[in-house]
């Protein structure tokens, strides 16, 4: 059975995409289609803030893209040297809060120690931070995207925990998305399951998928990587057949396997 994953492939240097690999273990033939493109912004301002760890209580990351912004900053020799010699050690005396394993592994790549990766979404991470932080201390620095949700800032504000947000990337539709979707549906047919990985993915893909699926859309099992994406799908009128318990390849594959088991599934002929 075929599964369409609406996400970027993992960096080719680090081997096959873990979602494709995990779904393959269940006998699914998974295909990736990149949905989003990103433009990094305010990188000088980001490094300026990273250069003053004494101004902050710690760091918060809810997206791998925010770590990519830092890695771009550190490609400049002078900045990389400053990070390696002093800044990394100074930040390591403070907490670095993250959502999910993908973001946690990128935090480790820049030499920091992540906390809270098992939280899986912004709501649970907010609870985790609130249980660890004292109110009315210095701010947590939060590099984020322009489309960030207000769940985390609002929850922390209610508990008196200061958060300083800095937009470091903007999200747009991938330039080849429509063409890639059309090619997939004409060559592969209707997949048994389609997985959304972000609310932006729902926004940019839904119309194209409904048009390409036609009457067969009712037979497709739509899956979400997490509750935030599931909410966006439901708001757009998409029935959510499964939401991964945590945003990992293992939990997603297990959820799809369950959703596509014979008692839950009538596939198109």
Tab-separated table of C-alpha atoms in Angstrom, residues 3-266:
chain	number	residue	atom	x	y	z
A	3	UNK	CA	1.630	6.337	1.660
A	4	UNK	CA	2.210	9.946	0.617
A	5	UNK	CA	4.282	12.013	3.077
A	6	UNK	CA	3.912	15.771	2.666
A	7	UNK	CA	7.324	16.756	4.012
A	8	UNK	CA	10.895	17.551	3.024
A	9	UNK	CA	13.278	14.610	2.706
A	10	UNK	CA	15.812	14.303	5.511
A	11	UNK	CA	19.263	15.631	4.691
A	12	UNK	CA	20.637	13.182	2.100
A	13	UNK	CA	24.006	13.070	3.850
A	14	UNK	CA	22.473	11.278	6.809
A	15	UNK	CA	21.037	8.309	4.911
A	16	UNK	CA	17.461	7.405	3.970
A	17	UNK	CA	14.567	9.385	5.395
A	18	UNK	CA	13.561	7.728	8.701
A	19	UNK	CA	9.825	7.973	7.931
A	20	UNK	CA	10.212	6.214	4.569
A	21	UNK	CA	12.419	3.592	6.205
A	22	UNK	CA	10.046	2.928	9.134
A	23	UNK	CA	6.951	2.710	6.914
A	24	UNK	CA	8.888	0.307	4.674
A	25	UNK	CA	9.279	-2.050	7.654
A	26	UNK	CA	5.468	-2.265	7.763
A	27	UNK	CA	5.341	-3.025	4.031
A	28	UNK	CA	4.218	0.456	2.980
A	29	UNK	CA	5.647	2.187	-0.083
A	30	UNK	CA	6.177	5.757	1.084
A	31	UNK	CA	6.921	8.773	-1.107
A	32	UNK	CA	8.005	12.239	0.050
A	33	UNK	CA	6.834	15.455	-1.571
A	34	UNK	CA	8.351	18.710	-0.240
A	35	UNK	CA	5.600	21.179	0.601
A	36	UNK	CA	7.359	24.187	2.063
A	37	UNK	CA	10.266	26.458	1.249
A	38	UNK	CA	11.959	28.625	3.847
A	39	UNK	CA	13.655	31.992	3.766
A	40	UNK	CA	15.953	32.749	6.686
A	41	UNK	CA	15.817	36.281	8.077
A	42	UNK	CA	17.307	38.402	10.897
A	43	UNK	CA	20.397	36.202	11.171
A	44	UNK	CA	22.620	39.056	12.373
A	45	UNK	CA	20.095	39.891	15.089
A	46	UNK	CA	19.962	36.196	16.026
A	47	UNK	CA	23.708	35.926	16.465
A	48	UNK	CA	23.800	39.203	18.396
A	49	UNK	CA	21.363	37.692	20.911
A	50	UNK	CA	23.246	34.374	21.002
A	51	UNK	CA	26.392	36.388	21.775
A	52	UNK	CA	24.862	37.519	25.090
A	53	UNK	CA	23.796	34.409	26.998
A	54	UNK	CA	24.010	36.442	30.207
A	55	UNK	CA	20.840	38.304	29.096
A	56	UNK	CA	18.728	35.135	28.968
A	57	UNK	CA	17.485	32.342	31.201
A	58	UNK	CA	17.771	29.741	28.420
A	59	UNK	CA	16.663	28.798	24.891
A	60	UNK	CA	13.443	27.410	23.388
A	61	UNK	CA	13.175	25.647	20.006
A	62	UNK	CA	9.956	24.242	18.554
A	63	UNK	CA	11.187	23.797	14.961
A	64	UNK	CA	14.234	22.282	13.237
A	65	UNK	CA	14.280	25.378	10.989
A	66	UNK	CA	15.257	27.611	13.894
A	67	UNK	CA	18.322	25.408	14.420
A	68	UNK	CA	19.086	25.598	10.703
A	69	UNK	CA	19.147	29.394	11.088
A	70	UNK	CA	21.751	29.064	13.847
A	71	UNK	CA	23.814	26.640	11.760
A	72	UNK	CA	23.830	29.158	8.882
A	73	UNK	CA	25.090	31.816	11.337
A	74	UNK	CA	27.859	29.511	12.530
A	75	UNK	CA	29.152	28.876	9.003
A	76	UNK	CA	31.044	32.172	9.242
A	77	UNK	CA	34.470	31.430	10.703
A	78	UNK	CA	34.531	34.247	13.251
A	79	UNK	CA	31.094	33.307	14.592
A	80	UNK	CA	31.907	29.605	14.628
A	81	UNK	CA	35.065	30.326	16.629
A	82	UNK	CA	33.212	32.502	19.145
A	83	UNK	CA	30.575	29.775	19.540
A	84	UNK	CA	33.116	26.986	20.043
A	85	UNK	CA	35.411	28.914	22.390
A	86	UNK	CA	32.979	30.528	24.811
A	87	UNK	CA	29.315	30.864	23.824
A	88	UNK	CA	28.475	27.170	23.620
A	89	UNK	CA	29.804	26.555	27.143
A	90	UNK	CA	27.917	29.569	28.509
A	91	UNK	CA	24.616	28.442	26.951
A	92	UNK	CA	25.211	24.934	28.275
A	93	UNK	CA	24.921	26.266	31.833
A	94	UNK	CA	21.307	27.163	30.930
A	95	UNK	CA	18.392	24.964	29.785
A	96	UNK	CA	17.600	24.424	26.090
A	97	UNK	CA	13.936	23.384	25.769
A	98	UNK	CA	12.778	21.581	22.612
A	99	UNK	CA	9.770	19.875	21.020
A	100	UNK	CA	10.466	16.485	19.424
A	101	UNK	CA	13.450	14.307	18.621
A	102	UNK	CA	14.285	15.930	15.264
A	103	UNK	CA	14.748	19.317	16.900
A	104	UNK	CA	16.614	17.736	19.832
A	105	UNK	CA	19.138	16.042	17.540
A	106	UNK	CA	19.884	19.383	15.816
A	107	UNK	CA	20.373	21.023	19.223
A	108	UNK	CA	22.934	18.317	20.011
A	109	UNK	CA	24.677	18.972	16.672
A	110	UNK	CA	25.451	22.556	17.734
A	111	UNK	CA	26.812	21.270	21.050
A	112	UNK	CA	23.882	21.955	23.406
A	113	UNK	CA	21.906	19.561	25.625
A	114	UNK	CA	18.147	19.475	24.890
A	115	UNK	CA	15.434	19.102	27.513
A	116	UNK	CA	11.758	18.262	27.082
A	117	UNK	CA	11.988	16.544	23.692
A	118	UNK	CA	9.427	13.922	24.757
A	119	UNK	CA	6.799	16.651	25.149
A	120	UNK	CA	5.936	16.321	21.445
A	121	UNK	CA	3.954	19.567	21.070
A	122	UNK	CA	3.933	23.192	22.225
A	123	UNK	CA	1.204	22.683	24.851
A	124	UNK	CA	3.116	19.910	26.621
A	125	UNK	CA	6.418	21.750	26.292
A	126	UNK	CA	4.808	24.802	27.940
A	127	UNK	CA	3.772	22.585	30.873
A	128	UNK	CA	7.297	21.174	31.067
A	129	UNK	CA	8.882	24.656	31.065
A	130	UNK	CA	6.404	25.936	33.664
A	131	UNK	CA	7.302	23.029	35.968
A	132	UNK	CA	11.037	23.825	35.604
A	133	UNK	CA	11.177	27.639	35.560
A	134	UNK	CA	10.572	30.232	38.242
A	135	UNK	CA	8.336	33.147	37.230
A	136	UNK	CA	9.675	36.670	36.781
A	137	UNK	CA	13.257	35.674	36.060
A	138	UNK	CA	15.078	36.762	32.865
A	139	UNK	CA	13.621	35.846	29.452
A	140	UNK	CA	13.930	32.620	27.517
A	141	UNK	CA	15.125	33.282	23.940
A	142	UNK	CA	12.769	31.759	21.339
A	143	UNK	CA	14.010	31.793	17.704
A	144	UNK	CA	10.941	30.868	15.633
A	145	UNK	CA	9.079	31.098	12.333
A	146	UNK	CA	6.799	33.891	11.182
A	147	UNK	CA	3.804	31.517	11.379
A	148	UNK	CA	4.404	30.398	14.955
A	149	UNK	CA	1.304	29.667	17.011
A	150	UNK	CA	0.692	31.626	20.191
A	151	UNK	CA	0.119	28.566	22.397
A	152	UNK	CA	3.592	28.534	23.951
A	153	UNK	CA	3.993	32.321	24.460
A	154	UNK	CA	0.486	32.588	25.936
A	155	UNK	CA	0.904	29.645	28.337
A	156	UNK	CA	4.256	30.946	29.602
A	157	UNK	CA	2.973	34.502	29.957
A	158	UNK	CA	0.083	33.275	32.122
A	159	UNK	CA	2.649	31.729	34.486
A	160	UNK	CA	4.819	34.855	34.566
A	161	UNK	CA	7.625	33.287	32.514
A	162	UNK	CA	9.126	35.781	30.052
A	163	UNK	CA	9.731	34.671	26.464
A	164	UNK	CA	11.554	36.782	23.872
A	165	UNK	CA	10.554	35.698	20.347
A	166	UNK	CA	12.701	36.407	17.301
A	167	UNK	CA	11.460	35.508	13.804
A	168	UNK	CA	14.342	33.787	11.974
A	169	UNK	CA	12.515	32.167	9.050
A	170	UNK	CA	9.485	32.699	6.834
A	171	UNK	CA	7.451	29.921	5.269
A	172	UNK	CA	6.138	29.757	1.681
A	173	UNK	CA	4.759	27.099	-0.654
A	174	UNK	CA	7.433	25.018	-2.382
A	175	UNK	CA	7.691	26.173	-5.998
A	176	UNK	CA	7.324	22.628	-7.424
A	177	UNK	CA	4.526	21.439	-5.101
A	178	UNK	CA	1.633	21.466	-7.562
A	179	UNK	CA	3.681	19.797	-10.289
A	180	UNK	CA	5.021	17.132	-7.876
A	181	UNK	CA	1.514	16.286	-6.613
A	182	UNK	CA	0.141	16.031	-10.160
A	183	UNK	CA	3.006	13.733	-11.200
A	184	UNK	CA	2.538	11.518	-8.142
A	185	UNK	CA	-1.208	11.031	-8.638
A	186	UNK	CA	-0.870	10.404	-12.406
A	187	UNK	CA	1.975	7.882	-11.970
A	188	UNK	CA	1.188	6.236	-8.609
A	189	UNK	CA	-2.582	6.639	-8.393
A	190	UNK	CA	-4.487	7.358	-5.171
A	191	UNK	CA	-2.437	6.507	-2.055
A	192	UNK	CA	-3.951	4.530	0.812
A	193	UNK	CA	-2.871	7.235	3.248
A	194	UNK	CA	-1.727	10.861	3.070
A	195	UNK	CA	0.235	12.363	5.969
A	196	UNK	CA	0.345	16.074	6.798
A	197	UNK	CA	3.323	17.353	8.808
A	198	UNK	CA	2.275	20.953	9.518
A	199	UNK	CA	-0.696	23.338	9.416
A	200	UNK	CA	1.084	25.098	6.518
A	201	UNK	CA	1.103	21.787	4.648
A	202	UNK	CA	-2.669	21.572	5.051
A	203	UNK	CA	-3.060	25.129	3.786
A	204	UNK	CA	-0.863	24.659	0.702
A	205	UNK	CA	-1.823	21.074	-0.298
A	206	UNK	CA	-5.458	20.484	0.489
A	207	UNK	CA	-7.052	22.023	-2.583
A	208	UNK	CA	-4.639	20.246	-4.965
A	209	UNK	CA	-5.157	16.872	-3.247
A	210	UNK	CA	-8.951	17.142	-3.266
A	211	UNK	CA	-8.889	17.985	-6.976
A	212	UNK	CA	-6.501	15.119	-7.834
A	213	UNK	CA	-8.282	12.550	-5.630
A	214	UNK	CA	-11.766	13.389	-6.876
A	215	UNK	CA	-14.394	10.931	-5.629
A	216	UNK	CA	-11.693	8.691	-4.129
A	217	UNK	CA	-10.776	11.257	-1.436
A	218	UNK	CA	-13.295	9.568	0.898
A	219	UNK	CA	-11.273	6.330	0.713
A	220	UNK	CA	-7.958	7.927	1.701
A	221	UNK	CA	-6.873	7.698	5.344
A	222	UNK	CA	-5.562	11.132	6.291
A	223	UNK	CA	-2.953	11.197	9.071
A	224	UNK	CA	-1.340	13.962	11.160
A	225	UNK	CA	2.136	14.087	12.690
A	226	UNK	CA	0.734	15.735	15.830
A	227	UNK	CA	-2.263	17.444	17.463
A	228	UNK	CA	-1.554	20.916	16.044
A	229	UNK	CA	-1.616	19.581	12.485
A	230	UNK	CA	-4.680	17.444	13.287
A	231	UNK	CA	-6.535	20.582	14.471
A	232	UNK	CA	-5.680	22.359	11.204
A	233	UNK	CA	-6.932	19.343	9.218
A	234	UNK	CA	-10.200	19.203	11.157
A	235	UNK	CA	-10.689	22.950	10.727
A	236	UNK	CA	-10.280	22.449	6.967
A	237	UNK	CA	-12.858	19.643	6.987
A	238	UNK	CA	-10.447	16.719	6.568
A	239	UNK	CA	-11.348	13.577	8.552
A	240	UNK	CA	-8.286	12.628	10.627
A	241	UNK	CA	-7.863	8.842	10.673
A	242	UNK	CA	-4.811	8.904	12.930
A	243	UNK	CA	-2.554	11.275	14.828
A	244	UNK	CA	0.897	10.046	15.786
A	245	UNK	CA	1.189	9.685	19.572
A	246	UNK	CA	4.516	11.520	19.351
A	247	UNK	CA	6.145	13.054	16.258
A	248	UNK	CA	8.425	10.084	15.484
A	249	UNK	CA	8.638	7.680	12.518
A	250	UNK	CA	7.816	4.760	14.832
A	251	UNK	CA	4.603	6.252	16.242
A	252	UNK	CA	3.446	7.515	12.850
A	253	UNK	CA	4.021	4.130	11.168
A	254	UNK	CA	2.202	2.320	13.994
A	255	UNK	CA	-0.740	4.733	13.732
A	256	UNK	CA	-1.011	4.331	9.952
A	257	UNK	CA	-0.765	0.544	10.262
A	258	UNK	CA	-3.698	0.615	12.689
A	259	UNK	CA	-5.746	3.047	10.557
A	260	UNK	CA	-5.192	0.890	7.456
A	261	UNK	CA	-5.930	-2.434	9.127
A	262	UNK	CA	-8.807	-4.278	7.380
A	263	UNK	CA	-11.439	-3.514	10.028
A	264	UNK	CA	-10.779	0.234	9.695
A	265	UNK	CA	-10.272	0.452	5.986
A	266	UNK	CA	-12.085	0.195	2.647
